[in-house]
Amino acid sequence: MVKPSSRAPEETGSPATPAAGTSPAPLSGPAPASFELALGELEQIVQRMEGGALSLEQSLADYRRGAELVGWCRQALAGVQQQVRILDADLLRAFEIEPEGEA
């Protein structure tokens, strides 16, 4: 199980972290190091909850952590979508081939 920490999510601007300029809600546990690790933790939470062996308190704690991770993932995806929009606007233009001799 992941140990809780008071470390805040680092804003490196990489696609794996929430977009800069957003104010993510503080997580009850450590911030995921990447989007993929957050999804992996969510999958583990779902498996534990579906297993039916958790106490009510454990289920509630896992549900809260899962909701926090979903919010973190949504922010990470929003940041990536913004980066794609910027790239589309700057890089994806019609490519025109100039005839030979006009260079």
Coordinates of N, CA, C and O in Angstrom, one line a residue:
M1 N 0.8 -1.2 0.0 CA 0.0 0.0 0.0 C 0.9 1.2 0.0 O 2.0 1.3 0.5
V2 N 0.4 2.3 -0.6 CA 1.2 3.5 -0.7 C 1.1 4.3 0.6 O 0.0 4.4 1.2
K3 N 2.3 4.8 1.0 CA 2.3 5.6 2.3 C 1.9 7.0 2.0 O 2.3 7.6 1.0
P4 N 1.0 7.6 2.9 CA 0.6 9.0 2.7 C 1.8 9.9 2.9 O 2.6 9.6 3.8
S5 N 1.8 11.0 2.2 CA 2.9 12.0 2.5 C 2.3 13.4 2.3 O 1.2 13.6 1.8
S6 N 3.0 14.4 2.8 CA 2.5 15.7 2.7 C 3.0 16.5 1.5 O 2.9 17.6 1.3
R7 N 3.7 15.7 0.6 CA 4.3 16.3 -0.6 C 3.3 16.8 -1.5 O 2.3 16.0 -1.9
A8 N 3.4 18.0 -2.0 CA 2.4 18.5 -3.0 C 2.8 18.1 -4.4 O 4.0 17.8 -4.6
P9 N 1.8 18.0 -5.3 CA 2.2 17.7 -6.7 C 3.1 18.7 -7.3 O 3.0 19.9 -7.1
E10 N 4.1 18.2 -7.9 CA 5.1 19.0 -8.6 C 4.6 19.5 -9.9 O 4.0 18.7 -10.7
E11 N 4.7 20.7 -10.2 CA 4.3 21.2 -11.5 C 5.5 21.4 -12.4 O 6.2 22.4 -12.4
T12 N 5.7 20.3 -13.2 CA 6.9 20.4 -14.1 C 6.5 20.7 -15.5 O 7.3 20.9 -16.3
G13 N 5.2 20.8 -15.8 CA 4.8 21.1 -17.1 C 4.7 19.9 -18.0 O 4.4 20.0 -19.2
S14 N 5.1 18.7 -17.5 CA 5.1 17.5 -18.3 C 3.6 17.0 -18.4 O 2.8 17.4 -17.6
P15 N 3.3 16.3 -19.4 CA 2.0 15.8 -19.6 C 1.5 14.9 -18.4 O 0.3 14.7 -18.3
A16 N 2.4 14.4 -17.6 CA 2.0 13.5 -16.5 C 1.5 14.3 -15.3 O 1.0 13.7 -14.4
T17 N 1.6 15.6 -15.3 CA 1.2 16.4 -14.1 C 0.1 17.3 -14.5 O -0.1 17.7 -15.6
P18 N -0.7 17.7 -13.5 CA -1.8 18.6 -13.8 C -1.2 19.9 -14.4 O -0.1 20.3 -14.1
A19 N -2.1 20.6 -15.2 CA -1.7 21.8 -15.9 C -1.3 22.9 -15.0 O -1.9 23.1 -13.9
A20 N -0.2 23.6 -15.3 CA 0.2 24.8 -14.5 C -0.9 25.8 -14.5 O -1.7 25.9 -15.5
G21 N -1.1 26.5 -13.4 CA -2.2 27.5 -13.4 C -3.5 26.9 -12.8 O -4.4 27.7 -12.5
T22 N -3.6 25.6 -12.6 CA -4.8 25.0 -12.0 C -4.5 24.9 -10.6 O -3.3 24.8 -10.1
S23 N -5.5 24.8 -9.8 CA -5.4 24.6 -8.3 C -5.9 23.3 -7.9 O -7.1 23.2 -7.6
P24 N -5.1 22.2 -8.0 CA -5.7 20.9 -7.7 C -6.0 20.9 -6.2 O -5.3 21.5 -5.4
A25 N -7.0 20.1 -5.8 CA -7.4 19.9 -4.4 C -6.3 19.1 -3.8 O -5.7 18.2 -4.5
P26 N -5.9 19.3 -2.6 CA -4.8 18.5 -1.9 C -5.3 17.1 -1.9 O -6.4 16.7 -1.6
L27 N -4.3 16.2 -2.2 CA -4.6 14.8 -2.1 C -4.3 14.3 -0.7 O -3.5 14.8 0.0
S28 N -5.1 13.3 -0.3 CA -4.9 12.7 1.0 C -3.7 11.8 1.1 O -3.2 11.6 2.2
G29 N -3.2 11.4 0.0 CA -2.0 10.6 -0.1 C -1.0 11.3 -1.0 O -1.2 12.4 -1.4
P30 N 0.1 10.6 -1.4 CA 1.1 11.2 -2.2 C 0.5 11.5 -3.6 O -0.3 10.7 -4.1
A31 N 1.0 12.5 -4.3 CA 0.6 12.8 -5.7 C 1.2 11.7 -6.5 O 2.4 11.3 -6.3
P32 N 0.5 11.2 -7.5 CA 1.1 10.2 -8.4 C 2.2 10.8 -9.2 O 2.3 12.0 -9.5
A33 N 3.2 10.0 -9.5 CA 4.4 10.4 -10.3 C 4.0 10.5 -11.8 O 4.7 11.2 -12.5
S34 N 3.0 9.8 -12.2 CA 2.6 9.9 -13.6 C 1.1 9.5 -13.7 O 0.5 9.0 -12.8
F35 N 0.6 9.9 -14.9 CA -0.8 9.5 -15.2 C -1.0 8.0 -15.1 O -2.0 7.5 -14.6
E36 N 0.0 7.3 -15.7 CA -0.2 5.8 -15.7 C -0.1 5.2 -14.3 O -0.9 4.3 -14.0
L37 N 0.7 5.8 -13.4 CA 0.7 5.3 -12.0 C -0.6 5.6 -11.3 O -1.1 4.8 -10.5
A38 N -1.2 6.8 -11.6 CA -2.5 7.1 -11.0 C -3.6 6.1 -11.5 O -4.4 5.7 -10.7
L39 N -3.6 5.8 -12.8 CA -4.5 4.8 -13.3 C -4.3 3.4 -12.6 O -5.3 2.7 -12.3
G40 N -3.1 3.1 -12.4 CA -2.8 1.8 -11.8 C -3.3 1.8 -10.4 O -3.9 0.7 -9.9
E41 N -3.1 2.9 -9.6 CA -3.6 2.9 -8.3 C -5.2 2.9 -8.3 O -5.8 2.2 -7.4
L42 N -5.8 3.5 -9.2 CA -7.2 3.5 -9.3 C -7.7 2.0 -9.6 O -8.7 1.6 -9.0
E43 N -7.0 1.3 -10.5 CA -7.4 -0.1 -10.7 C -7.2 -0.9 -9.5 O -8.1 -1.8 -9.2
Q44 N -6.2 -0.7 -8.7 CA -6.1 -1.4 -7.4 C -7.2 -1.1 -6.5 O -7.7 -2.0 -5.8
I45 N -7.6 0.1 -6.4 CA -8.7 0.5 -5.5 C -10.0 -0.2 -5.9 O -10.7 -0.7 -5.1
V46 N -10.2 -0.2 -7.2 CA -11.5 -0.9 -7.8 C -11.4 -2.3 -7.4 O -12.4 -2.9 -7.0
Q47 N -10.3 -3.0 -7.6 CA -10.2 -4.4 -7.3 C -10.4 -4.7 -5.8 O -11.1 -5.6 -5.5
R48 N -9.9 -3.9 -4.9 CA -10.1 -4.0 -3.5 C -11.6 -3.9 -3.1 O -12.1 -4.6 -2.4
M49 N -12.2 -2.8 -3.7 CA -13.6 -2.6 -3.4 C -14.5 -3.6 -4.0 O -15.5 -4.0 -3.3
E50 N -14.2 -4.1 -5.2 CA -15.0 -5.2 -5.8 C -14.8 -6.5 -5.0 O -15.7 -7.4 -5.1
G51 N -13.7 -6.7 -4.4 CA -13.4 -7.9 -3.6 C -14.4 -8.1 -2.4 O -14.6 -9.2 -2.0
G52 N -14.9 -7.0 -1.9 CA -15.9 -7.0 -0.8 C -15.3 -7.3 0.5 O -16.1 -7.5 1.5
A53 N -14.0 -7.4 0.7 CA -13.4 -7.7 2.0 C -13.0 -6.5 2.8 O -12.6 -6.6 3.9
L54 N -13.3 -5.3 2.3 CA -12.9 -4.1 3.0 C -14.0 -3.7 4.1 O -15.2 -3.9 3.8
S55 N -13.5 -3.1 5.1 CA -14.5 -2.6 6.1 C -15.1 -1.3 5.5 O -14.7 -0.8 4.5
L56 N -16.2 -0.9 6.2 CA -16.8 0.3 5.8 C -15.9 1.5 5.8 O -15.8 2.3 4.8
E57 N -15.1 1.6 6.8 CA -14.1 2.7 6.9 C -13.0 2.6 5.8 O -12.7 3.6 5.2
Q58 N -12.6 1.4 5.5 CA -11.6 1.2 4.4 C -12.2 1.5 3.1 O -11.5 2.2 2.2
S59 N -13.4 1.1 2.9 CA -14.1 1.4 1.6 C -14.3 2.9 1.4 O -14.0 3.4 0.3
L60 N -14.6 3.6 2.5 CA -14.8 5.1 2.4 C -13.5 5.8 2.1 O -13.4 6.7 1.2
A61 N -12.4 5.3 2.7 CA -11.1 5.9 2.5 C -10.6 5.6 1.1 O -10.1 6.5 0.4
D62 N -10.8 4.4 0.6 CA -10.5 4.1 -0.8 C -11.3 4.9 -1.8 O -10.8 5.4 -2.8
Y63 N -12.6 5.1 -1.5 CA -13.5 5.9 -2.4 C -13.0 7.3 -2.5 O -12.9 7.9 -3.5
R64 N -12.6 7.9 -1.3 CA -12.1 9.3 -1.3 C -10.8 9.4 -2.1 O -10.6 10.3 -2.9
R65 N -9.9 8.4 -1.9 CA -8.6 8.4 -2.6 C -8.9 8.3 -4.1 O -8.3 9.0 -5.0
G66 N -9.8 7.4 -4.5 CA -10.1 7.2 -5.9 C -10.7 8.5 -6.5 O -10.3 8.9 -7.6
A67 N -11.6 9.2 -5.8 CA -12.2 10.4 -6.3 C -11.1 11.5 -6.5 O -11.1 12.2 -7.5
E68 N -10.1 11.5 -5.5 CA -9.0 12.5 -5.7 C -8.2 12.1 -6.9 O -7.8 13.0 -7.6
L69 N -7.9 10.9 -7.1 CA -7.1 10.5 -8.2 C -7.8 10.7 -9.6 O -7.2 11.2 -10.5
V70 N -9.1 10.5 -9.6 CA -9.9 10.8 -10.8 C -9.7 12.3 -11.1 O -9.5 12.7 -12.3
G71 N -9.9 13.2 -10.1 CA -9.7 14.6 -10.3 C -8.3 15.0 -10.8 O -8.2 15.8 -11.7
W72 N -7.3 14.3 -10.2 CA -5.9 14.6 -10.6 C -5.7 14.2 -12.1 O -5.1 14.9 -12.9
C73 N -6.3 13.0 -12.5 CA -6.2 12.5 -13.9 C -6.9 13.5 -14.8 O -6.4 13.8 -15.9
R74 N -8.1 14.0 -14.4 CA -8.8 14.9 -15.3 C -7.9 16.2 -15.5 O -7.9 16.7 -16.6
Q75 N -7.3 16.7 -14.5 CA -6.5 17.9 -14.6 C -5.3 17.6 -15.5 O -4.9 18.4 -16.3
A76 N -4.7 16.4 -15.4 CA -3.5 16.0 -16.2 C -4.0 15.9 -17.7 O -3.3 16.4 -18.6
L77 N -5.1 15.4 -17.9 CA -5.6 15.3 -19.3 C -6.0 16.6 -19.9 O -5.7 16.9 -21.0
A78 N -6.5 17.5 -19.0 CA -6.8 18.9 -19.5 C -5.5 19.6 -19.9 O -5.5 20.3 -20.9
G79 N -4.5 19.4 -19.2 CA -3.2 20.0 -19.5 C -2.7 19.5 -20.8 O -2.1 20.2 -21.6
V80 N -2.8 18.2 -21.0 CA -2.3 17.6 -22.3 C -3.2 18.1 -23.4 O -2.6 18.4 -24.5
Q81 N -4.5 18.2 -23.2 CA -5.4 18.7 -24.3 C -5.0 20.1 -24.7 O -5.0 20.4 -25.9
Q82 N -4.6 20.9 -23.7 CA -4.2 22.3 -24.0 C -2.9 22.3 -24.8 O -2.8 23.1 -25.7
Q83 N -2.0 21.4 -24.4 CA -0.7 21.4 -25.2 C -1.0 20.9 -26.6 O -0.3 21.5 -27.5
V84 N -1.9 20.0 -26.8 CA -2.2 19.5 -28.2 C -2.8 20.7 -29.0 O -2.5 20.9 -30.2
R85 N -3.7 21.5 -28.3 CA -4.3 22.6 -29.0 C -3.3 23.6 -29.5 O -3.3 24.1 -30.6
I86 N -2.3 23.8 -28.6 CA -1.3 24.8 -28.9 C -0.4 24.2 -30.1 O -0.1 25.0 -31.0
L87 N -0.1 23.0 -30.0 CA 0.7 22.4 -31.1 C -0.1 22.4 -32.4 O 0.5 22.7 -33.5
D88 N -1.4 22.1 -32.4 CA -2.2 22.1 -33.6 C -2.2 23.5 -34.2 O -2.1 23.6 -35.4
A89 N -2.3 24.5 -33.4 CA -2.4 25.9 -33.9 C -1.1 26.3 -34.5 O -1.1 27.0 -35.5
D90 N 0.0 25.9 -33.9 CA 1.3 26.3 -34.4 C 1.9 25.5 -35.5 O 2.7 26.0 -36.3
L91 N 1.7 24.2 -35.4 CA 2.4 23.3 -36.3 C 1.6 22.7 -37.4 O 2.2 22.3 -38.5
L92 N 0.4 22.4 -37.2 CA -0.4 21.7 -38.2 C -1.1 22.7 -39.2 O -2.2 23.0 -39.1
R93 N -0.3 23.1 -40.2 CA -0.8 24.0 -41.2 C -0.7 23.2 -42.5 O 0.1 22.3 -42.7
A94 N -1.4 23.7 -43.5 CA -1.3 23.1 -44.8 C 0.2 23.1 -45.3 O 0.9 24.2 -45.2
F95 N 0.6 22.0 -45.8 CA 2.0 21.9 -46.3 C 2.0 22.1 -47.8 O 1.3 21.5 -48.6
E96 N 2.7 23.2 -48.2 CA 2.7 23.5 -49.6 C 4.1 23.2 -50.2 O 5.1 23.6 -49.7
I97 N 4.1 22.5 -51.3 CA 5.3 22.1 -51.9 C 5.6 23.1 -53.0 O 4.8 23.3 -53.9
E98 N 6.8 23.7 -53.0 CA 7.2 24.6 -54.0 C 7.8 23.9 -55.2 O 8.6 22.9 -55.0
P99 N 7.4 24.3 -56.4 CA 8.0 23.6 -57.6 C 9.5 23.8 -57.6 O 10.0 24.8 -57.1
E100 N 10.2 22.9 -58.2 CA 11.7 22.9 -58.3 C 12.1 24.2 -59.0 O 11.5 24.6 -59.9
G101 N 13.2 24.8 -58.5 CA 13.7 26.0 -59.1 C 13.2 27.3 -58.5 O 13.6 28.4 -58.8
E102 N 12.2 27.2 -57.6 CA 11.6 28.4 -57.0 C 12.1 28.6 -55.6 O 11.7 29.4 -54.9
A103 N 13.1 27.8 -55.2 CA 13.6 27.9 -53.8 C 14.4 29.1 -53.5 O 14.8 29.9 -54.1

